[in-house]
mmCIF file of C-alpha atoms in Angstrom:
data_model
loop_
_atom_site.group_PDB
_atom_site.id
_atom_site.type_symbol
_atom_site.label_atom_id
_atom_site.label_comp_id
_atom_site.label_asym_id
_atom_site.label_seq_id
_atom_site.Cartn_x
_atom_site.Cartn_y
_atom_site.Cartn_z
ATOM 1 C CA MET T 11 -60.561 -10.609 1.214
ATOM 2 C CA ALA T 12 -60.400 -14.495 1.090
ATOM 3 C CA ALA T 13 -61.337 -16.114 4.385
ATOM 4 C CA MET T 14 -58.560 -17.554 6.552
ATOM 5 C CA ASP T 15 -57.894 -21.191 5.982
ATOM 6 C CA ILE T 16 -57.600 -23.427 9.104
ATOM 7 C CA GLY T 17 -55.774 -26.668 8.718
ATOM 8 C CA VAL T 18 -54.516 -29.316 11.190
ATOM 9 C CA LEU T 19 -51.194 -31.236 11.447
ATOM 10 C CA LEU T 20 -52.222 -34.890 11.795
ATOM 11 C CA PRO T 21 -50.586 -36.716 14.717
ATOM 12 C CA THR T 22 -48.406 -39.004 12.703
ATOM 13 C CA GLY T 23 -45.727 -39.504 15.339
ATOM 14 C CA THR T 24 -46.015 -42.296 17.750
ATOM 15 C CA ALA T 25 -45.691 -39.907 20.758
ATOM 16 C CA GLN T 26 -49.071 -38.397 19.639
ATOM 17 C CA TRP T 27 -51.157 -41.593 18.878
ATOM 18 C CA GLY T 28 -49.559 -43.726 21.320
ATOM 19 C CA ALA T 29 -51.190 -47.291 21.739
ATOM 20 C CA ALA T 30 -53.943 -46.543 19.107
ATOM 21 C CA ASP T 31 -54.119 -48.341 15.738
ATOM 22 C CA PRO T 32 -52.081 -45.987 13.410
ATOM 23 C CA ARG T 33 -54.787 -46.853 10.748
ATOM 24 C CA GLU T 34 -57.071 -44.555 12.831
ATOM 25 C CA LEU T 35 -55.224 -41.663 11.393
ATOM 26 C CA ILE T 36 -56.950 -41.982 8.033
ATOM 27 C CA ALA T 37 -60.332 -41.689 9.916
ATOM 28 C CA PHE T 38 -59.002 -38.903 11.767
ATOM 29 C CA GLY T 39 -58.151 -36.935 8.776
ATOM 30 C CA GLN T 40 -61.589 -37.743 7.078
ATOM 31 C CA TYR T 41 -63.150 -36.426 10.341
ATOM 32 C CA ALA T 42 -61.077 -33.297 10.330
ATOM 33 C CA GLU T 43 -62.502 -32.677 6.980
ATOM 34 C CA ARG T 44 -66.132 -33.083 7.948
ATOM 35 C CA LEU T 45 -65.458 -30.764 10.787
ATOM 36 C CA GLY T 46 -64.542 -27.987 8.452
ATOM 37 C CA PHE T 47 -60.792 -27.809 8.417
ATOM 38 C CA SER T 48 -59.384 -26.845 4.955
ATOM 39 C CA SER T 49 -56.179 -28.689 5.056
ATOM 40 C CA LEU T 50 -54.514 -31.789 6.431
ATOM 41 C CA PHE T 51 -50.653 -31.484 6.963
ATOM 42 C CA VAL T 52 -48.024 -33.947 7.946
ATOM 43 C CA ASN T 53 -44.612 -33.664 9.400
ATOM 44 C CA ASP T 54 -41.378 -35.451 8.132
ATOM 45 C CA SER T 55 -38.492 -36.803 10.202
ATOM 46 C CA LEU T 56 -36.210 -39.677 10.751
ATOM 47 C CA ILE T 57 -35.468 -38.860 14.376
ATOM 48 C CA SER T 58 -38.754 -39.879 16.037
ATOM 49 C CA PRO T 59 -40.810 -42.952 14.937
ATOM 50 C CA ARG T 60 -43.811 -41.750 12.736
ATOM 51 C CA ILE T 61 -45.823 -42.627 9.611
ATOM 52 C CA GLU T 62 -43.761 -41.530 6.633
ATOM 53 C CA ALA T 63 -45.053 -38.243 5.349
ATOM 54 C CA LEU T 64 -45.683 -39.034 1.594
ATOM 55 C CA THR T 65 -47.094 -42.396 2.490
ATOM 56 C CA MET T 66 -49.668 -40.829 4.895
ATOM 57 C CA LEU T 67 -50.701 -38.258 2.149
ATOM 58 C CA ALA T 68 -51.036 -41.064 -0.420
ATOM 59 C CA ALA T 69 -53.453 -42.888 1.877
ATOM 60 C CA LEU T 70 -55.549 -39.764 2.417
ATOM 61 C CA ALA T 71 -55.570 -38.666 -1.245
ATOM 62 C CA PRO T 72 -58.414 -41.032 -2.367
ATOM 63 C CA VAL T 73 -60.490 -40.935 0.821
ATOM 64 C CA THR T 74 -60.736 -37.181 1.135
ATOM 65 C CA GLU T 75 -62.556 -34.831 -1.199
ATOM 66 C CA ALA T 76 -61.682 -31.108 -0.798
ATOM 67 C CA VAL T 77 -58.965 -30.475 1.745
ATOM 68 C CA THR T 78 -55.511 -29.376 0.824
ATOM 69 C CA LEU T 79 -52.897 -31.991 1.655
ATOM 70 C CA GLY T 80 -49.715 -30.742 2.708
ATOM 71 C CA THR T 81 -46.175 -31.309 4.259
ATOM 72 C CA ALA T 82 -45.063 -29.270 7.290
ATOM 73 C CA ALA T 83 -42.255 -29.571 6.452
ATOM 74 C CA LEU T 84 -40.898 -32.171 3.965
ATOM 75 C CA MET T 85 -36.983 -32.341 4.122
ATOM 76 C CA PRO T 86 -36.129 -33.281 0.470
ATOM 77 C CA PHE T 87 -32.570 -34.339 1.388
ATOM 78 C CA LEU T 88 -34.025 -37.538 2.862
ATOM 79 C CA ARG T 89 -34.976 -38.668 -0.526
ATOM 80 C CA ARG T 90 -33.492 -38.981 -4.054
ATOM 81 C CA PRO T 91 -34.682 -35.889 -5.839
ATOM 82 C CA ILE T 92 -36.152 -37.584 -8.961
ATOM 83 C CA GLN T 93 -37.851 -40.191 -6.929
ATOM 84 C CA ALA T 94 -39.332 -37.541 -4.706
ATOM 85 C CA ALA T 95 -40.676 -35.560 -7.748
ATOM 86 C CA GLN T 96 -42.267 -38.818 -8.975
ATOM 87 C CA SER T 97 -43.923 -39.297 -5.467
ATOM 88 C CA LEU T 98 -45.320 -35.909 -5.154
ATOM 89 C CA GLY T 99 -46.448 -35.877 -8.776
ATOM 90 C CA SER T 100 -48.458 -38.892 -7.969
ATOM 91 C CA ILE T 101 -49.955 -37.722 -4.750
ATOM 92 C CA ASP T 102 -51.127 -34.479 -6.642
ATOM 93 C CA LEU T 103 -52.759 -36.848 -9.301
ATOM 94 C CA LEU T 104 -54.437 -39.229 -6.839
ATOM 95 C CA SER T 105 -55.806 -36.175 -4.828
ATOM 96 C CA GLY T 106 -57.163 -34.226 -7.796
ATOM 97 C CA GLY T 107 -54.669 -31.534 -7.560
ATOM 98 C CA ARG T 108 -54.906 -30.894 -3.896
ATOM 99 C CA LEU T 109 -51.211 -31.146 -2.838
ATOM 100 C CA THR T 110 -49.141 -28.346 -1.228
ATOM 101 C CA VAL T 111 -45.494 -29.041 -0.409
ATOM 102 C CA THR T 112 -43.665 -27.222 2.353
ATOM 103 C CA VAL T 113 -39.970 -27.926 2.302
ATOM 104 C CA GLY T 114 -37.195 -27.204 4.781
ATOM 105 C CA ALA T 115 -33.355 -27.838 4.828
ATOM 106 C CA GLY T 116 -33.378 -28.969 8.533
ATOM 107 C CA PHE T 117 -31.615 -26.914 11.204
ATOM 108 C CA PRO T 118 -28.626 -27.290 13.647
ATOM 109 C CA GLY T 119 -29.191 -29.953 16.374
ATOM 110 C CA ARG T 120 -30.861 -33.242 16.272
ATOM 111 C CA PHE T 121 -32.919 -32.411 13.354
ATOM 112 C CA GLY T 122 -29.942 -31.300 11.186
ATOM 113 C CA ARG T 123 -26.552 -32.811 10.920
ATOM 114 C CA PRO T 124 -27.452 -36.314 12.135
ATOM 115 C CA LEU T 125 -30.085 -36.596 9.244
ATOM 116 C CA TYR T 126 -27.706 -35.332 6.520
ATOM 117 C CA ALA T 127 -25.061 -38.078 7.848
ATOM 118 C CA LEU T 128 -27.827 -40.699 7.486
ATOM 119 C CA SER T 129 -28.686 -39.456 3.998
ATOM 120 C CA GLU T 130 -24.965 -39.339 2.994
ATOM 121 C CA LEU T 131 -25.063 -35.740 1.940
ATOM 122 C CA PRO T 132 -22.975 -32.792 3.145
ATOM 123 C CA TRP T 133 -24.301 -30.415 5.656
ATOM 124 C CA ALA T 134 -22.444 -27.514 3.829
ATOM 125 C CA GLY T 135 -24.437 -26.209 0.824
ATOM 126 C CA ARG T 136 -27.832 -27.362 2.212
ATOM 127 C CA PHE T 137 -29.874 -24.395 1.202
ATOM 128 C CA GLY T 138 -28.527 -24.311 -2.309
ATOM 129 C CA ARG T 139 -29.188 -28.068 -2.528
ATOM 130 C CA LEU T 140 -32.904 -27.421 -1.251
ATOM 131 C CA ASP T 141 -33.556 -24.668 -3.886
ATOM 132 C CA GLU T 142 -32.069 -26.651 -6.754
ATOM 133 C CA THR T 143 -34.130 -29.766 -5.711
ATOM 134 C CA VAL T 144 -37.308 -27.821 -6.031
ATOM 135 C CA ALA T 145 -36.153 -26.232 -9.312
ATOM 136 C CA LEU T 146 -35.556 -29.801 -10.560
ATOM 137 C CA TRP T 147 -39.034 -30.907 -9.411
ATOM 138 C CA ARG T 148 -40.631 -28.014 -11.282
ATOM 139 C CA ALA T 149 -38.582 -28.820 -14.337
ATOM 140 C CA LEU T 150 -39.653 -32.413 -14.347
ATOM 141 C CA TRP T 151 -43.222 -31.581 -13.727
ATOM 142 C CA ASP T 152 -42.904 -29.402 -16.829
ATOM 143 C CA GLY T 153 -41.466 -32.240 -18.885
ATOM 144 C CA ALA T 154 -37.830 -31.443 -18.912
ATOM 145 C CA GLU T 155 -35.620 -34.188 -20.037
ATOM 146 C CA ALA T 156 -32.373 -32.777 -18.496
ATOM 147 C CA PHE T 157 -31.330 -30.525 -15.615
ATOM 148 C CA HIS T 158 -28.040 -28.606 -15.103
ATOM 149 C CA GLY T 159 -27.841 -26.943 -11.802
ATOM 150 C CA GLU T 160 -24.663 -26.167 -9.716
ATOM 151 C CA ILE T 161 -25.254 -29.202 -7.433
ATOM 152 C CA LEU T 162 -27.739 -31.484 -9.184
ATOM 153 C CA ARG T 163 -27.034 -32.496 -12.776
ATOM 154 C CA PHE T 164 -29.030 -34.985 -14.826
ATOM 155 C CA ASP T 165 -29.178 -35.866 -18.482
ATOM 156 C CA ASP T 166 -31.524 -38.235 -20.424
ATOM 157 C CA ILE T 167 -34.198 -38.047 -17.651
ATOM 158 C CA PRO T 168 -37.137 -40.373 -18.717
ATOM 159 C CA PRO T 169 -40.647 -38.904 -18.761
ATOM 160 C CA ALA T 170 -41.771 -38.119 -15.183
ATOM 161 C CA THR T 171 -45.175 -38.431 -13.597
ATOM 162 C CA ARG T 172 -46.958 -35.230 -14.241
ATOM 163 C CA PRO T 173 -48.925 -33.588 -11.523
ATOM 164 C CA LEU T 174 -52.627 -32.759 -12.344
ATOM 165 C CA ARG T 175 -51.830 -28.953 -12.366
ATOM 166 C CA ALA T 176 -49.589 -27.320 -14.912
ATOM 167 C CA GLY T 177 -46.190 -26.528 -13.159
ATOM 168 C CA GLY T 178 -46.962 -28.928 -10.306
ATOM 169 C CA PRO T 179 -48.292 -28.274 -6.791
ATOM 170 C CA PRO T 180 -47.377 -25.061 -4.894
ATOM 171 C CA VAL T 181 -44.124 -25.235 -2.947
ATOM 172 C CA TRP T 182 -43.865 -23.348 0.322
ATOM 173 C CA LEU T 183 -40.702 -22.797 2.381
ATOM 174 C CA GLY T 184 -40.462 -23.110 6.188
ATOM 175 C CA GLY T 185 -38.060 -20.867 8.187
ATOM 176 C CA ALA T 186 -37.562 -17.383 9.203
ATOM 177 C CA THR T 187 -33.948 -16.482 8.945
ATOM 178 C CA PRO T 188 -33.146 -13.411 6.842
ATOM 179 C CA ALA T 189 -31.931 -15.786 4.153
ATOM 180 C CA ALA T 190 -35.111 -17.923 4.227
ATOM 181 C CA LEU T 191 -37.140 -14.801 3.925
ATOM 182 C CA ALA T 192 -35.269 -13.610 0.935
ATOM 183 C CA ARG T 193 -35.537 -17.028 -0.779
ATOM 184 C CA THR T 194 -39.126 -17.253 -0.054
ATOM 185 C CA GLY T 195 -39.748 -13.967 -1.748
ATOM 186 C CA ARG T 196 -37.661 -15.039 -4.747
ATOM 187 C CA LEU T 197 -38.455 -18.586 -5.298
ATOM 188 C CA TYR T 198 -41.347 -20.008 -3.373
ATOM 189 C CA ASP T 199 -45.264 -19.959 -3.372
ATOM 190 C CA GLY T 200 -45.833 -19.662 0.232
ATOM 191 C CA TRP T 201 -44.159 -19.163 3.646
ATOM 192 C CA LEU T 202 -44.794 -21.313 6.729
ATOM 193 C CA PRO T 203 -42.908 -20.215 9.742
ATOM 194 C CA TYR T 204 -43.441 -20.645 13.470
ATOM 195 C CA PRO T 205 -42.359 -17.265 15.124
ATOM 196 C CA PRO T 206 -43.334 -17.075 18.870
ATOM 197 C CA ASP T 207 -44.191 -13.369 18.437
ATOM 198 C CA PRO T 208 -46.863 -12.117 16.073
ATOM 199 C CA ALA T 209 -44.617 -8.817 15.576
ATOM 200 C CA ASP T 210 -41.833 -11.049 14.045
ATOM 201 C CA TYR T 211 -44.312 -12.626 11.694
ATOM 202 C CA ALA T 212 -45.389 -9.220 10.552
ATOM 203 C CA SER T 213 -41.864 -7.896 9.855
ATOM 204 C CA GLY T 214 -40.828 -11.399 8.378
ATOM 205 C CA LEU T 215 -43.776 -11.121 5.936
ATOM 206 C CA ARG T 216 -42.696 -7.569 4.927
ATOM 207 C CA ASP T 217 -39.363 -8.828 4.185
ATOM 208 C CA VAL T 218 -40.847 -11.635 2.039
ATOM 209 C CA HIS T 219 -42.831 -9.216 0.111
ATOM 210 C CA GLN T 220 -39.872 -6.747 -0.552
ATOM 211 C CA ALA T 221 -37.918 -9.679 -1.727
ATOM 212 C CA ALA T 222 -40.698 -10.671 -4.080
ATOM 213 C CA ALA T 223 -40.973 -7.133 -5.420
ATOM 214 C CA ASP T 224 -37.243 -7.058 -6.016
ATOM 215 C CA ALA T 225 -37.642 -10.324 -8.055
ATOM 216 C CA GLY T 226 -40.571 -8.861 -9.967
ATOM 217 C CA ARG T 227 -43.144 -11.010 -8.280
ATOM 218 C CA ALA T 228 -46.530 -9.983 -6.666
ATOM 219 C CA ALA T 229 -46.994 -10.357 -3.021
ATOM 220 C CA GLU T 230 -50.282 -12.157 -3.709
ATOM 221 C CA ASP T 231 -48.310 -14.978 -5.439
ATOM 222 C CA ILE T 232 -47.003 -16.024 -1.978
ATOM 223 C CA THR T 233 -49.332 -17.575 0.562
ATOM 224 C CA PRO T 234 -48.732 -16.341 4.085
ATOM 225 C CA ALA T 235 -49.151 -19.422 6.398
ATOM 226 C CA LEU T 236 -48.415 -20.065 10.130
ATOM 227 C CA PHE T 237 -47.457 -23.360 11.903
ATOM 228 C CA VAL T 238 -48.649 -23.130 15.441
ATOM 229 C CA THR T 239 -49.225 -25.450 18.418
ATOM 230 C CA VAL T 240 -52.714 -24.973 19.833
ATOM 231 C CA ARG T 241 -54.329 -26.435 22.877
ATOM 232 C CA ILE T 242 -57.736 -25.209 24.216
ATOM 233 C CA ASP T 243 -58.247 -25.785 27.948
ATOM 234 C CA ASP T 244 -60.136 -23.757 30.638
ATOM 235 C CA GLY T 245 -58.069 -25.239 33.346
ATOM 236 C CA GLY T 246 -55.199 -22.692 33.258
ATOM 237 C CA GLU T 247 -52.233 -24.278 34.712
ATOM 238 C CA ARG T 248 -53.654 -27.707 33.941
ATOM 239 C CA GLY T 249 -53.641 -26.769 30.160
ATOM 240 C CA ARG T 250 -50.011 -25.680 30.380
ATOM 241 C CA GLN T 251 -49.001 -28.727 32.159
ATOM 242 C CA ALA T 252 -50.635 -30.843 29.366
ATOM 243 C CA LEU T 253 -48.536 -28.722 26.989
ATOM 244 C CA ASP T 254 -45.364 -29.380 28.972
ATOM 245 C CA ASP T 255 -45.836 -32.911 28.668
ATOM 246 C CA TYR T 256 -46.445 -32.676 24.817
ATOM 247 C CA ALA T 257 -43.189 -30.500 24.535
ATOM 248 C CA ARG T 258 -41.160 -32.977 26.506
ATOM 249 C CA ALA T 259 -42.449 -36.005 24.639
ATOM 250 C CA THR T 260 -42.142 -34.445 21.181
ATOM 251 C CA TYR T 261 -38.913 -32.323 21.568
ATOM 252 C CA GLY T 262 -37.334 -33.224 24.776
ATOM 253 C CA MET T 263 -37.618 -29.853 26.078
ATOM 254 C CA PRO T 264 -39.947 -28.100 28.672
ATOM 255 C CA LEU T 265 -42.863 -25.888 27.278
ATOM 256 C CA GLU T 266 -40.891 -22.656 28.563
ATOM 257 C CA GLU T 267 -38.229 -23.526 26.154
ATOM 258 C CA LEU T 268 -40.314 -24.634 23.352
ATOM 259 C CA GLU T 269 -42.170 -21.319 23.483
ATOM 260 C CA LYS T 270 -39.130 -19.145 23.015
ATOM 261 C CA ILE T 271 -38.593 -20.868 19.475
ATOM 262 C CA GLN T 272 -41.993 -21.831 18.292
ATOM 263 C CA ALA T 273 -45.484 -20.391 18.106
ATOM 264 C CA VAL T 274 -47.656 -21.956 20.938
ATOM 265 C CA VAL T 275 -51.183 -20.737 21.758
ATOM 266 C CA THR T 276 -53.208 -22.043 24.726
ATOM 267 C CA GLY T 277 -55.867 -20.989 27.091
ATOM 268 C CA SER T 278 -59.744 -20.837 27.029
ATOM 269 C CA ALA T 279 -61.497 -20.677 23.599
ATOM 270 C CA ASN T 280 -61.732 -16.920 23.639
ATOM 271 C CA GLN T 281 -58.156 -16.552 24.584
ATOM 272 C CA VAL T 282 -57.040 -18.880 21.619
ATOM 273 C CA VAL T 283 -59.042 -16.816 19.263
ATOM 274 C CA GLU T 284 -57.644 -13.611 20.385
ATOM 275 C CA ALA T 285 -54.125 -14.983 20.053
ATOM 276 C CA LEU T 286 -54.663 -16.426 16.623
ATOM 277 C CA GLY T 287 -56.289 -13.031 15.705
ATOM 278 C CA ARG T 288 -53.073 -11.483 16.466
ATOM 279 C CA TYR T 289 -51.190 -13.540 13.759
ATOM 280 C CA ALA T 290 -54.090 -12.809 11.338
ATOM 281 C CA ALA T 291 -53.375 -9.008 12.078
ATOM 282 C CA ALA T 292 -49.724 -9.628 11.297
ATOM 283 C CA GLY T 293 -50.874 -11.109 7.877
ATOM 284 C CA ALA T 294 -51.281 -14.887 8.289
ATOM 285 C CA ARG T 295 -53.704 -16.293 5.936
ATOM 286 C CA HIS T 296 -53.506 -20.128 6.418
ATOM 287 C CA ILE T 297 -53.083 -21.548 9.946
ATOM 288 C CA VAL T 298 -51.695 -25.067 10.381
ATOM 289 C CA ALA T 299 -52.650 -25.986 13.863
ATOM 290 C CA ARG T 300 -50.644 -28.757 15.640
ATOM 291 C CA LEU T 301 -52.734 -30.244 18.506
ATOM 292 C CA GLY T 302 -51.150 -30.183 21.853
ATOM 293 C CA ALA T 303 -52.185 -33.563 22.989
ATOM 294 C CA LEU T 304 -50.543 -36.981 23.547
ATOM 295 C CA ASP T 305 -53.082 -39.582 22.546
ATOM 296 C CA LEU T 306 -55.539 -40.030 19.861
ATOM 297 C CA HIS T 307 -58.581 -39.588 22.025
ATOM 298 C CA SER T 308 -57.129 -36.209 23.255
ATOM 299 C CA GLN T 309 -56.183 -35.228 19.953
ATOM 300 C CA ARG T 310 -59.620 -35.738 18.661
ATOM 301 C CA ASP T 311 -60.971 -33.757 21.627
ATOM 302 C CA GLN T 312 -58.763 -30.896 20.722
ATOM 303 C CA LEU T 313 -59.699 -31.243 17.101
ATOM 304 C CA GLU T 314 -63.279 -30.772 17.976
ATOM 305 C CA ARG T 315 -62.635 -27.777 20.186
ATOM 306 C CA ILE T 316 -60.604 -26.038 17.614
ATOM 307 C CA ALA T 317 -63.288 -26.705 14.821
ATOM 308 C CA ASP T 318 -65.770 -24.902 16.926
ATOM 309 C CA LEU T 319 -63.585 -21.774 16.792
ATOM 310 C CA ILE T 320 -63.123 -21.971 13.045
ATOM 311 C CA PRO T 321 -65.883 -19.286 12.278
ATOM 312 C CA ALA T 322 -64.622 -17.025 15.000
ATOM 313 C CA VAL T 323 -61.043 -17.207 13.893
ATOM 314 C CA GLN T 324 -62.063 -16.597 10.258
ATOM 315 C CA GLY T 325 -64.332 -13.636 11.392
ATOM 316 C CA ALA T 326 -61.380 -12.145 13.373
ATOM 317 C CA SER T 327 -59.206 -12.471 10.412
ATOM 318 C CA GLU T 328 -61.670 -10.541 8.264
ATOM 319 C CA LEU T 329 -62.040 -7.772 10.799
ATOM 320 C CA LYS T 330 -58.343 -7.428 10.937
ATOM 321 C CA GLY T 331 -58.008 -7.315 7.145
ATOM 322 C CA GLU T 332 -60.641 -4.560 6.960
ATOM 323 C CA HIS T 333 -58.850 -2.502 9.740
ATOM 324 C CA ARG T 334 -55.494 -2.716 7.846
ATOM 325 C CA ALA T 335 -57.236 -1.596 4.582
ATOM 326 C CA ARG T 336 -58.720 1.584 6.574
ATOM 327 C CA CYS T 337 -55.322 2.092 8.371
ATOM 328 C CA PRO T 338 -52.537 1.501 6.125
ATOM 329 C CA ARG T 339 -49.042 1.109 7.621
ATOM 330 C CA GLN T 340 -47.120 4.323 7.700
ATOM 331 C CA SER T 341 -43.733 4.326 6.279
#
């Protein structure tokens, strides 16, 4: 079984890098690669000030060597679809074929309807628009000169920037609703949710695999990933207080509320390895760790602490995989 990939979400929001020079984020990404992280992901939003996602990846592409560069998650409705295909194809070229694109349609609340209003697009039909946008990208990356969907229709499309890889970069879907699970299995190359309970991850992944099988696809064609906020701290309540500060600054809600809707792992190094191991047992094979800290110095400290755990987390995932092979799930 392939080793678990451990990646990191770069702190591109101003709430995470604070008073630091934002250009230090490039060095931060290079340092993460040297520490052994296998991927660098960036978030996408118009709500909080941040370095724009594709701009950040374009800056990292020529100064990194092997890490996957990814979005977690890109919201395509914020961009013109053909322009986004051009940008993504360009980043894939500049990175030597290292791009992975996780997409999402937004969700109710401050990360949903207000952004659609700013983009002058309807909230209704957003999932169909997302799927068609990805289909358009793939068609353009394959050299199509026209595209006729139910929502998006284009004729006489000029030659697009072709990614390095045939067919373009893999496209993952974020989300864990029943509809999202079904669409992941039918249409996407990976799954990047953030369920608080590993049992929900396991059941969701089973649904993804069933949908894939129903569509004639192999389970192995879909990368099972996990987006999780991580903080290593031996201080117990001190660590939880730091995460509470992070949750309030990032989402405007206390930690106890964030834990109800997103995967959050904290505690000592051993406790974090154990918690991530439970997601590995549930089937996760690519972890994107968001660092629970509010300034670049503290982010770097957490980066180093998590890097020290990479061998242990990968070892735990291999042991869990061997156990599943010996003890298949009973139907």
